[in-house]
Amino acid sequence: MAFSRADVRFMRRCLFLAKKGEGKVSPNPLVGAVLVKNGKIIGEGCHEKFGEPHAEANAIADAKHHGCNISGSTLYVSLEPCSHSGKGKKTFPCVPKIIAAGISRVVIAAKDANPKVNGIKQLKAAGLQVETGLLEKEASEQNEIFFKFMKTGKPFVLLKMAQSADGKIGIRGKSSVRISGSKVNGQVQQLRNRFDSILVGINTVLADNPRLTCRIRGGRNPARIILDSSLRIPLSAKAIRNCKKERVIIATSQKRDLKKEAALKKLGATILVCGKTKVSMGNLFTQLPRFRIISVLMEGGASIVRSALEARLVDKACIAVSKRKKITGKGAIDSPFSKKMLSTFEKKDFGSDILFQKRFRLS
């Protein structure tokens, strides 16, 4: 199907609007919508927050607020409009609202991966002109987290790691060594705002005592997940502060310290038993959706990264390699990612670093 330059421009606007929902709409998808009549935008909106009106409803409301006549207009939307209602759904379906508004044409970027959604069929049955596939690749990538969860019922896992120019990730026994430049550090904060959770191992907590929070003004702190098979985490650790207000999950094993477990629960932490003698990340990931966690940002050390890769639990990896910084001397820790491995990744210049990215499987 041939789309005009104007069609492309309006759909790109939808994708831009959709990003405004990052960190606020999960486990729902990111969606943006634009209403156009006579070549001009008369209304636009996005899905702003979980449980609140969807993008299409907000675009229609925006047009009405400005006194625009919606009849005969074209609706551009980055994801197939929802058509279902029932258990677990917080909002009314969008398809009836689109039909009732008198919209004559609907242009959709990507079809919804939720099998309950049948919006395209219903819109066509109502006599609307429906066109699909405009910027489908971009729209699908924007919602890679949602699509993975809809297809598998499991969280999307993004592995993020920084390493020096000589392939090192730190120094054994020394707290965090700065490797990445400001541009990569800014991207990390954006990821923490977008993802439902951030995951590290107990060794990272003991060595660095990180807060694992989002430092973007107005951003959302992800749930903190700590892998700790025997509950060695100190009760004073920064990562478990404020855990009565913010979700902190400690994944442990059957050999855990029961007294320590009681103390952690008293602080407000959630304890999940995920293995007999050591934590099984596969077991952990199957439990996370019941806490409304469908995305995991993995920032663990070398051993956790190797385990996740061997178990094929990683959907996508993002490795920042410094152009100049090297880590030499005793105790330098080798990265799990060799030059040979990184040669199979896509790469791009990223300030003082080179960013290597790879999708390990289709979600």
Tab-separated table of C-alpha atoms in Angstrom, residues 21-348:
chain	number	residue	atom	x	y	z
A	21	GLY	CA	3.995	7.461	28.154
A	22	GLU	CA	7.378	5.877	28.949
A	23	GLY	CA	7.541	4.794	32.563
A	24	LYS	CA	3.844	5.501	33.109
A	25	VAL	CA	1.689	3.094	31.084
A	26	SER	CA	3.224	-0.344	31.677
A	27	PRO	CA	2.037	-3.069	31.330
A	28	ASN	CA	0.044	-1.347	28.578
A	29	PRO	CA	1.752	-0.382	25.288
A	30	LEU	CA	3.011	3.042	24.246
A	31	VAL	CA	0.503	4.579	21.827
A	32	GLY	CA	0.181	7.937	20.110
A	33	ALA	CA	-2.719	9.196	17.970
A	34	VAL	CA	-3.288	12.153	15.652
A	35	LEU	CA	-6.546	13.363	14.059
A	36	VAL	CA	-6.184	15.104	10.686
A	37	LYS	CA	-8.724	16.934	8.530
A	38	ASN	CA	-8.034	18.815	5.319
A	39	GLY	CA	-4.322	18.208	5.797
A	40	LYS	CA	-4.175	19.781	9.253
A	41	ILE	CA	-3.926	18.263	12.746
A	42	ILE	CA	-7.137	18.945	14.668
A	43	GLY	CA	-6.438	16.756	17.690
A	44	GLU	CA	-3.719	14.586	19.176
A	45	GLY	CA	-3.025	12.500	22.243
A	46	CYS	CA	-1.174	9.599	23.767
A	47	HIS	CA	-1.753	6.970	26.397
A	48	GLU	CA	-0.474	8.997	29.346
A	49	LYS	CA	-0.860	6.692	32.348
A	50	PHE	CA	-1.953	3.135	33.117
A	51	GLY	CA	-5.679	3.031	33.844
A	52	GLU	CA	-6.390	6.365	32.141
A	53	PRO	CA	-7.893	7.040	28.653
A	54	HIS	CA	-6.062	5.685	25.627
A	55	ALA	CA	-4.404	7.735	22.885
A	56	GLU	CA	-7.372	7.602	20.474
A	57	ALA	CA	-9.816	8.816	23.131
A	58	ASN	CA	-7.442	11.635	24.105
A	59	ALA	CA	-7.032	12.743	20.465
A	60	ILE	CA	-10.808	12.828	19.969
A	61	ALA	CA	-11.260	14.754	23.236
A	62	ASP	CA	-8.536	17.209	22.185
A	63	ALA	CA	-10.291	17.920	18.869
A	64	LYS	CA	-13.641	18.418	20.594
A	65	HIS	CA	-12.038	20.705	23.185
A	66	HIS	CA	-10.884	22.966	20.346
A	67	GLY	CA	-14.321	22.922	18.708
A	68	CYS	CA	-13.243	20.949	15.642
A	69	ASN	CA	-15.618	18.966	13.456
A	70	ILE	CA	-14.249	15.408	13.546
A	71	SER	CA	-16.630	13.945	10.959
A	72	GLY	CA	-14.772	12.757	7.860
A	73	SER	CA	-11.336	13.074	9.456
A	74	THR	CA	-8.412	10.621	9.362
A	75	LEU	CA	-7.075	9.042	12.523
A	76	TYR	CA	-3.409	8.051	12.625
A	77	VAL	CA	-2.496	5.694	15.468
A	78	SER	CA	0.743	3.853	16.234
A	79	LEU	CA	-1.003	0.656	17.409
A	80	GLU	CA	-4.235	-1.092	16.464
A	81	PRO	CA	-7.140	0.404	18.487
A	82	CYS	CA	-8.480	-1.843	21.244
A	83	SER	CA	-11.894	-3.414	20.857
A	84	HIS	CA	-12.271	-5.567	23.953
A	85	SER	CA	-13.429	-5.079	27.520
A	86	GLY	CA	-13.702	-7.290	30.546
A	87	LYS	CA	-11.593	-8.607	33.426
A	88	GLY	CA	-8.406	-6.646	34.060
A	89	LYS	CA	-9.178	-3.860	31.575
A	90	LYS	CA	-9.223	-0.389	33.128
A	91	THR	CA	-10.669	1.622	30.227
A	92	PHE	CA	-13.477	1.386	27.690
A	93	PRO	CA	-12.549	0.098	24.203
A	94	CYS	CA	-11.517	2.719	21.636
A	95	VAL	CA	-13.147	1.261	18.508
A	96	PRO	CA	-16.731	2.293	19.415
A	97	LYS	CA	-15.504	5.837	20.166
A	98	ILE	CA	-13.754	6.040	16.789
A	99	ILE	CA	-16.875	4.878	14.958
A	100	ALA	CA	-19.179	7.187	16.931
A	101	ALA	CA	-16.943	10.206	16.243
A	102	GLY	CA	-17.568	9.935	12.483
A	103	ILE	CA	-13.942	9.306	11.552
A	104	SER	CA	-13.798	7.964	7.985
A	105	ARG	CA	-10.202	6.705	7.651
A	106	VAL	CA	-7.860	5.026	10.136
A	107	VAL	CA	-4.137	4.551	9.448
A	108	ILE	CA	-2.437	2.076	11.775
A	109	ALA	CA	1.300	1.470	12.174
A	110	ALA	CA	1.360	-1.946	13.883
A	111	LYS	CA	-1.215	-4.592	14.709
A	112	ASP	CA	-1.756	-5.327	18.392
A	113	ALA	CA	-0.111	-8.530	19.674
A	114	ASN	CA	-2.909	-9.024	22.204
A	115	PRO	CA	-5.132	-11.813	20.799
A	116	LYS	CA	-8.186	-10.183	22.422
A	117	VAL	CA	-7.835	-7.110	20.209
A	118	ASN	CA	-9.828	-7.210	16.981
A	119	GLY	CA	-9.987	-3.514	16.206
A	120	ILE	CA	-9.111	-3.617	12.506
A	121	LYS	CA	-11.855	-6.103	11.696
A	122	GLN	CA	-14.470	-4.140	13.646
A	123	LEU	CA	-13.519	-0.823	12.055
A	124	LYS	CA	-13.748	-2.328	8.571
A	125	ALA	CA	-17.106	-3.919	9.414
A	126	ALA	CA	-18.380	-0.451	10.377
A	127	GLY	CA	-17.437	0.872	6.924
A	128	LEU	CA	-14.281	2.800	7.811
A	129	GLN	CA	-11.299	2.812	5.459
A	130	VAL	CA	-8.468	1.077	7.330
A	131	GLU	CA	-4.834	1.024	6.232
A	132	THR	CA	-2.044	-0.731	8.129
A	133	GLY	CA	1.737	-1.090	8.106
A	134	LEU	CA	2.882	2.545	7.954
A	135	LEU	CA	6.179	2.723	9.919
A	136	GLU	CA	5.368	-0.725	11.277
A	137	LYS	CA	9.005	-1.567	12.085
A	138	GLU	CA	9.493	1.600	14.131
A	139	ALA	CA	6.193	1.121	15.957
A	140	SER	CA	6.961	-2.530	16.752
A	141	GLU	CA	10.398	-1.657	18.105
A	142	GLN	CA	8.871	1.077	20.256
A	143	ASN	CA	6.646	-1.561	21.849
A	144	GLU	CA	9.117	-4.450	21.906
A	145	ILE	CA	8.486	-4.897	25.632
A	146	PHE	CA	4.716	-5.172	25.230
A	147	PHE	CA	4.965	-7.447	22.190
A	148	LYS	CA	7.333	-9.862	23.976
A	149	PHE	CA	5.003	-10.116	26.969
A	150	MET	CA	1.886	-10.607	24.847
A	151	LYS	CA	3.522	-13.404	22.849
A	152	THR	CA	5.271	-15.245	25.686
A	153	GLY	CA	3.893	-14.074	29.020
A	154	LYS	CA	7.470	-13.303	30.096
A	155	PRO	CA	9.319	-10.022	30.704
A	156	PHE	CA	11.528	-8.374	28.100
A	157	VAL	CA	15.157	-8.431	29.295
A	158	LEU	CA	17.630	-5.756	28.226
A	159	LEU	CA	21.230	-6.294	29.270
A	160	LYS	CA	23.174	-3.074	29.736
A	161	MET	CA	26.920	-3.060	30.362
A	162	ALA	CA	29.879	-0.700	30.085
A	163	GLN	CA	33.434	-1.795	29.366
A	164	SER	CA	36.806	-0.198	28.806
A	165	ALA	CA	38.647	-0.009	25.510
A	166	ASP	CA	40.713	-3.018	26.576
A	167	GLY	CA	37.667	-5.152	27.445
A	168	LYS	CA	37.449	-4.720	31.238
A	169	ILE	CA	34.365	-3.925	33.333
A	170	GLY	CA	35.942	-3.045	36.677
A	171	ILE	CA	38.517	-3.918	39.314
A	172	ARG	CA	37.938	-6.748	41.771
A	173	GLY	CA	37.506	-5.483	45.337
A	174	LYS	CA	37.085	-1.862	44.267
A	175	SER	CA	33.814	0.056	44.202
A	176	SER	CA	32.365	1.213	40.883
A	177	VAL	CA	34.910	2.345	38.320
A	178	ARG	CA	33.685	5.081	35.988
A	179	ILE	CA	33.962	3.938	32.393
A	180	SER	CA	31.206	5.521	30.305
A	181	GLY	CA	30.834	9.120	29.219
A	182	SER	CA	27.966	11.492	29.996
A	183	LYS	CA	25.953	10.575	26.907
A	184	VAL	CA	25.794	6.885	27.883
A	185	ASN	CA	25.051	7.763	31.509
A	186	GLY	CA	22.134	9.886	30.344
A	187	GLN	CA	20.789	6.995	28.291
A	188	VAL	CA	21.011	4.715	31.337
A	189	GLN	CA	18.766	7.066	33.293
A	190	GLN	CA	16.253	7.081	30.438
A	191	LEU	CA	16.229	3.272	30.478
A	192	ARG	CA	15.681	3.223	34.230
A	193	ASN	CA	12.697	5.511	33.745
A	194	ARG	CA	11.283	3.341	30.962
A	195	PHE	CA	11.816	-0.148	32.394
A	196	ASP	CA	9.641	-1.647	35.123
A	197	SER	CA	12.614	-3.053	37.020
A	198	ILE	CA	16.383	-3.017	37.358
A	199	LEU	CA	18.288	-6.179	38.255
A	200	VAL	CA	21.689	-6.645	39.892
A	201	GLY	CA	23.444	-9.370	41.867
A	202	ILE	CA	24.428	-9.305	45.517
A	203	ASN	CA	28.105	-8.830	44.643
A	204	THR	CA	27.272	-5.514	42.943
A	205	VAL	CA	25.351	-4.398	46.034
A	206	LEU	CA	28.200	-5.385	48.382
A	207	ALA	CA	30.882	-3.771	46.216
A	208	ASP	CA	29.164	-0.553	45.099
A	209	ASN	CA	26.166	-0.074	47.439
A	210	PRO	CA	24.134	1.491	44.558
A	211	ARG	CA	20.765	3.207	44.953
A	212	LEU	CA	19.462	1.810	41.628
A	213	THR	CA	17.166	4.797	41.140
A	214	CYS	CA	16.244	7.019	38.204
A	215	ARG	CA	17.861	10.452	38.311
A	216	ILE	CA	15.676	12.072	35.662
A	217	ARG	CA	13.630	14.899	37.115
A	218	GLY	CA	10.030	13.704	37.267
A	219	GLY	CA	11.113	10.181	36.280
A	220	ARG	CA	9.986	6.920	37.822
A	221	ASN	CA	12.164	4.696	39.967
A	222	PRO	CA	12.081	1.124	38.663
A	223	ALA	CA	11.417	-1.779	41.001
A	224	ARG	CA	14.753	-3.013	42.344
A	225	ILE	CA	15.540	-6.709	41.943
A	226	ILE	CA	18.532	-8.183	43.760
A	227	LEU	CA	19.750	-11.749	43.244
A	228	ASP	CA	20.909	-13.008	46.639
A	229	SER	CA	20.838	-16.789	47.147
A	230	SER	CA	21.695	-16.728	50.874
A	231	LEU	CA	20.479	-13.221	51.826
A	232	ARG	CA	23.859	-11.582	52.418
A	233	ILE	CA	22.469	-8.119	51.736
A	234	PRO	CA	23.097	-5.650	54.596
A	235	LEU	CA	19.947	-4.202	56.131
A	236	SER	CA	21.548	-0.769	55.653
A	237	ALA	CA	22.031	-1.188	51.873
A	238	LYS	CA	20.931	1.881	49.882
A	239	ALA	CA	19.022	-0.281	47.386
A	240	ILE	CA	16.532	-1.402	50.042
A	241	ARG	CA	15.848	2.008	51.525
A	242	ASN	CA	12.269	3.202	51.175
A	243	CYS	CA	11.105	-0.297	50.175
A	244	LYS	CA	7.777	0.155	51.951
A	245	LYS	CA	6.914	2.759	49.307
A	246	GLU	CA	8.858	1.421	46.308
A	247	ARG	CA	8.984	-2.212	45.194
A	248	VAL	CA	12.173	-4.044	46.163
A	249	ILE	CA	12.341	-7.738	45.280
A	250	ILE	CA	15.070	-9.965	46.658
A	251	ALA	CA	15.303	-13.229	44.740
A	252	THR	CA	16.761	-15.953	46.923
A	253	SER	CA	16.958	-19.735	47.388
A	254	GLN	CA	15.733	-22.377	49.810
A	255	LYS	CA	19.059	-22.165	51.678
A	256	ARG	CA	18.376	-18.544	52.677
A	257	ASP	CA	18.827	-17.165	56.193
A	258	LEU	CA	15.289	-17.234	57.625
A	259	LYS	CA	16.016	-14.651	60.333
A	260	LYS	CA	17.404	-12.301	57.699
A	261	GLU	CA	14.317	-12.937	55.567
A	262	ALA	CA	12.048	-11.854	58.458
A	263	ALA	CA	14.100	-8.696	58.991
A	264	LEU	CA	13.960	-7.821	55.281
A	265	LYS	CA	10.218	-8.378	55.147
A	266	LYS	CA	9.825	-6.092	58.149
A	267	LEU	CA	11.617	-3.372	56.185
A	268	GLY	CA	9.116	-3.868	53.363
A	269	ALA	CA	11.096	-5.988	50.905
A	270	THR	CA	9.436	-8.729	48.843
A	271	ILE	CA	11.225	-12.078	49.113
A	272	LEU	CA	10.900	-14.545	46.231
A	273	VAL	CA	12.286	-18.070	46.504
A	274	CYS	CA	13.567	-18.965	43.041
A	275	GLY	CA	15.689	-22.098	43.454
A	276	LYS	CA	17.014	-24.773	45.812
A	277	THR	CA	20.597	-23.662	46.424
A	278	LYS	CA	20.974	-20.693	44.059
A	279	VAL	CA	18.652	-18.295	42.295
A	280	SER	CA	17.214	-19.405	38.967
A	281	MET	CA	16.671	-16.302	36.844
A	282	GLY	CA	14.317	-18.275	34.613
A	283	ASN	CA	12.150	-19.061	37.650
A	284	LEU	CA	12.329	-15.445	38.788
A	285	PHE	CA	11.222	-14.069	35.436
A	286	THR	CA	8.107	-16.265	35.388
A	287	GLN	CA	7.067	-14.749	38.729
A	288	LEU	CA	7.582	-11.075	37.871
A	289	PRO	CA	4.402	-10.417	35.796
A	290	ARG	CA	2.208	-10.898	38.881
A	291	PHE	CA	3.892	-7.762	40.243
A	292	ARG	CA	3.082	-5.911	36.984
A	293	ILE	CA	6.721	-6.176	35.915
A	294	ILE	CA	7.086	-6.995	32.215
A	295	SER	CA	10.511	-5.480	31.563
A	296	VAL	CA	13.881	-6.001	33.227
A	297	LEU	CA	16.961	-3.805	32.850
A	298	MET	CA	19.874	-6.085	33.775
A	299	GLU	CA	22.894	-4.259	35.193
A	300	GLY	CA	24.563	-7.248	36.849
A	301	GLY	CA	28.221	-8.217	36.986
A	302	ALA	CA	30.107	-10.651	34.790
A	303	SER	CA	28.854	-13.882	36.424
A	304	ILE	CA	25.188	-12.896	36.235
A	305	VAL	CA	25.554	-11.726	32.640
A	306	ARG	CA	27.215	-14.991	31.600
A	307	SER	CA	24.488	-17.015	33.338
A	308	ALA	CA	21.719	-15.015	31.646
A	309	LEU	CA	23.324	-15.381	28.221
A	310	GLU	CA	23.898	-19.132	28.663
A	311	ALA	CA	20.267	-19.597	29.736
A	312	ARG	CA	19.106	-17.568	26.689
A	313	LEU	CA	17.175	-15.164	28.898
A	314	VAL	CA	18.421	-11.941	27.259
A	315	ASP	CA	16.316	-10.355	24.518
A	316	LYS	CA	18.621	-7.473	23.721
A	317	ALA	CA	22.099	-6.312	24.764
A	318	CYS	CA	23.473	-2.782	24.803
A	319	ILE	CA	27.222	-2.590	25.454
A	320	ALA	CA	28.975	0.772	25.771
A	321	VAL	CA	32.686	0.535	24.991
A	322	SER	CA	34.899	3.469	25.906
A	323	LYS	CA	36.984	4.822	23.043
A	324	ARG	CA	39.932	5.724	25.267
A	325	LYS	CA	39.605	4.561	28.871
A	326	LYS	CA	41.567	1.423	29.798
A	327	ILE	CA	41.644	-0.565	33.022
A	328	THR	CA	45.003	-2.150	33.674
A	329	GLY	CA	46.699	-3.783	36.612
A	330	LYS	CA	45.900	-6.433	39.177
A	331	GLY	CA	42.273	-7.401	39.686
A	332	ALA	CA	40.933	-6.075	36.373
A	333	ILE	CA	37.754	-7.998	35.477
A	334	ASP	CA	37.280	-9.264	31.937
A	335	SER	CA	34.037	-8.424	30.163
A	336	PRO	CA	31.812	-11.322	29.075
A	337	PHE	CA	31.794	-9.647	25.640
A	338	SER	CA	34.946	-10.214	23.621
A	339	LYS	CA	35.884	-8.271	20.498
A	340	LYS	CA	34.847	-11.309	18.463
A	341	MET	CA	31.369	-11.325	20.040
A	342	LEU	CA	30.938	-7.585	19.584
A	343	SER	CA	31.837	-7.880	15.907
A	344	THR	CA	28.374	-9.419	15.379
A	345	PHE	CA	26.635	-6.411	16.985
A	346	GLU	CA	25.374	-3.243	15.334
A	347	LYS	CA	27.471	-0.281	16.415
A	348	LYS	CA	27.231	3.483	16.438
